[in-house]
Short mmCIF file of C-alpha atoms in Angstrom, two decimals:
data_model
loop_
_atom_site.label_atom_id
_atom_site.label_comp_id
_atom_site.label_asym_id
_atom_site.label_seq_id
_atom_site.Cartn_x
_atom_site.Cartn_y
_atom_site.Cartn_z
CA MET V 1 34.61 -7.29 15.04
CA GLY V 2 37.14 -4.77 14.52
CA LEU V 3 40.08 -5.00 11.89
CA GLU V 4 42.81 -2.45 11.22
CA PHE V 5 45.09 -1.59 8.65
CA SER V 6 48.38 -1.78 10.09
CA GLY V 7 51.96 -0.43 8.78
CA LEU V 8 50.65 2.75 7.60
CA ASP V 9 51.86 5.23 10.10
CA ALA V 10 53.86 7.15 7.65
CA LEU V 11 50.80 7.59 5.76
CA ILE V 12 48.25 8.55 8.34
CA GLN V 13 50.93 11.14 9.11
CA ARG V 14 50.88 12.38 6.17
CA LEU V 15 47.59 12.57 5.77
CA ASP V 16 47.04 14.41 9.29
CA GLU V 17 49.07 17.27 7.43
CA ALA V 18 46.85 17.15 4.58
CA GLU V 19 44.20 17.76 7.07
CA LYS V 20 45.57 20.92 8.47
CA LYS V 21 46.21 22.41 5.25
CA LEU V 22 43.19 21.32 4.07
CA PRO V 23 40.14 20.31 6.14
CA GLY V 24 37.60 17.60 5.34
CA ALA V 25 40.25 16.17 2.99
CA ARG V 26 41.17 13.13 5.38
CA ASP V 27 37.66 12.55 6.16
CA ASN V 28 36.48 12.71 2.62
CA PHE V 29 38.81 10.22 1.69
CA LEU V 30 38.35 8.01 4.78
CA SER V 31 34.75 7.94 3.84
CA GLN V 32 35.08 7.10 0.05
CA GLU V 33 37.80 3.97 0.90
CA ALA V 34 35.27 2.75 3.92
CA GLU V 35 32.21 2.98 1.31
CA LEU V 36 34.70 0.53 -0.84
CA VAL V 37 35.23 -1.72 1.93
CA ARG V 38 31.60 -1.75 3.04
CA GLY V 39 30.36 -2.64 -0.83
CA ASP V 40 33.20 -5.39 -0.91
CA ALA V 41 32.39 -6.89 2.52
CA ALA V 42 28.49 -6.72 1.43
CA GLU V 43 29.36 -8.73 -1.77
CA LEU V 44 31.28 -11.19 -0.16
CA THR V 45 28.80 -11.72 2.41
CA PRO V 46 26.46 -15.18 1.45
CA VAL V 47 22.66 -14.43 0.74
CA ASP V 48 20.11 -16.59 2.57
CA THR V 49 17.25 -13.89 3.13
CA GLY V 50 19.26 -10.85 2.39
CA ASN V 51 19.05 -9.29 5.60
CA LEU V 52 23.20 -9.99 6.27
CA LYS V 53 24.02 -8.51 2.82
CA ILE V 54 22.25 -4.99 3.27
CA GLY V 55 23.25 -5.05 7.23
CA TRP V 56 26.38 -3.31 6.59
CA LYS V 57 26.91 -0.10 7.40
CA LYS V 58 29.76 2.68 8.06
CA THR V 59 29.90 5.55 10.74
CA GLY V 60 30.83 9.05 9.79
CA PRO V 61 34.86 10.13 10.14
CA ASN V 62 35.36 10.60 13.77
CA ASN V 63 38.79 11.99 14.51
CA GLY V 64 40.52 9.93 11.77
CA ARG V 65 38.57 6.65 11.93
CA ILE V 66 35.43 4.99 10.42
CA ALA V 67 33.71 1.91 11.71
CA ILE V 68 32.59 -0.58 9.36
CA TYR V 69 29.56 -2.83 11.31
CA ASN V 70 26.75 -5.52 10.37
CA ASN V 71 24.31 -5.47 13.37
CA VAL V 72 22.61 -8.33 12.25
CA GLU V 73 22.07 -10.69 15.23
CA TYR V 74 24.32 -13.43 13.24
CA ALA V 75 26.93 -11.17 11.60
CA ALA V 76 29.75 -12.60 13.75
CA PRO V 77 28.91 -15.92 13.75
CA VAL V 78 28.82 -16.11 10.09
CA GLU V 79 32.00 -14.08 9.90
CA PHE V 80 34.09 -15.86 12.13
CA GLY V 81 32.44 -19.41 12.24
CA HIS V 82 30.15 -21.37 14.89
CA ARG V 83 29.35 -24.54 16.14
CA LEU V 84 26.04 -26.25 14.37
CA LYS V 85 22.77 -26.55 16.79
CA ASN V 86 19.80 -28.28 15.65
CA ARG V 87 16.98 -26.02 15.38
CA LYS V 88 14.19 -28.77 16.38
CA THR V 89 16.12 -30.63 19.03
CA LYS V 90 18.51 -27.72 20.23
CA LYS V 91 21.25 -30.25 20.37
CA TRP V 92 24.95 -29.81 18.81
CA VAL V 93 25.11 -31.53 15.62
CA THR V 94 27.81 -34.26 15.48
CA THR V 95 30.33 -35.68 13.07
CA GLY V 96 30.61 -39.34 12.75
CA ASN V 97 33.28 -39.81 15.52
CA GLY V 98 31.18 -37.55 17.88
CA LYS V 99 33.04 -34.13 17.61
CA ILE V 100 31.00 -31.14 17.44
CA ARG V 101 30.22 -30.13 13.81
CA PHE V 102 31.85 -26.35 13.46
CA VAL V 103 30.91 -24.24 10.26
CA PRO V 104 33.90 -22.23 9.08
CA GLY V 105 33.60 -18.59 8.91
CA ARG V 106 32.96 -16.82 5.94
CA HIS V 107 35.45 -13.54 6.43
CA MET V 108 33.59 -11.18 4.51
CA LEU V 109 34.75 -8.24 6.30
CA ARG V 110 38.18 -9.82 6.93
CA ASP V 111 38.77 -10.22 3.24
CA ALA V 112 36.99 -6.90 1.89
CA MET V 113 39.70 -5.15 3.96
CA GLN V 114 42.42 -7.46 2.86
CA GLN V 115 41.27 -6.71 -0.80
CA ARG V 116 41.46 -2.80 -0.15
CA GLN V 117 44.74 -2.52 1.93
CA ASP V 118 47.02 -2.26 -1.12
CA SER V 119 44.73 0.08 -2.96
CA PHE V 120 44.16 2.09 -0.17
CA ALA V 121 47.76 3.11 0.30
CA GLU V 122 47.62 4.00 -3.37
CA ASP V 123 44.63 6.00 -3.48
CA ALA V 124 46.18 8.24 -0.34
CA GLU V 125 49.46 8.58 -1.97
CA ASP V 126 47.28 10.03 -4.99
CA ILE V 127 45.36 12.21 -3.12
CA LEU V 128 48.44 13.33 -0.99
CA LYS V 129 50.27 13.98 -4.23
CA GLY V 130 47.46 16.64 -5.24
CA LEU V 131 47.45 18.17 -2.05
CA MET V 132 50.78 18.42 -1.44
CA PRO V 133 53.23 19.63 -4.49
#
């Protein structure tokens, strides 16, 4: 389940230049932004038992990349949607016209990423202005 910001090539190049001048600046910035996205994804996550909500994690920075993920076994079906199966009979649940019922995805991570995309660029600009006069 991977999503990436797009259209930020010039900004990424500037962050890479800042990294050369101040080692660790890029990774600290990315860690902060990833934590915001992780928190937003958790807030957007529906709650039944709470396992899915607390399952959001992030990796450490690695060459200018951080992964935000959820290892709960049903995270992907909740994110993207799934067909509905009766737990007792193990048969697909159908609608009145015989089609298998589909539960739409909740798109927690996608929506969290979209919410942060604009502020990501603004936050990066603020950091770069502080690093590069």
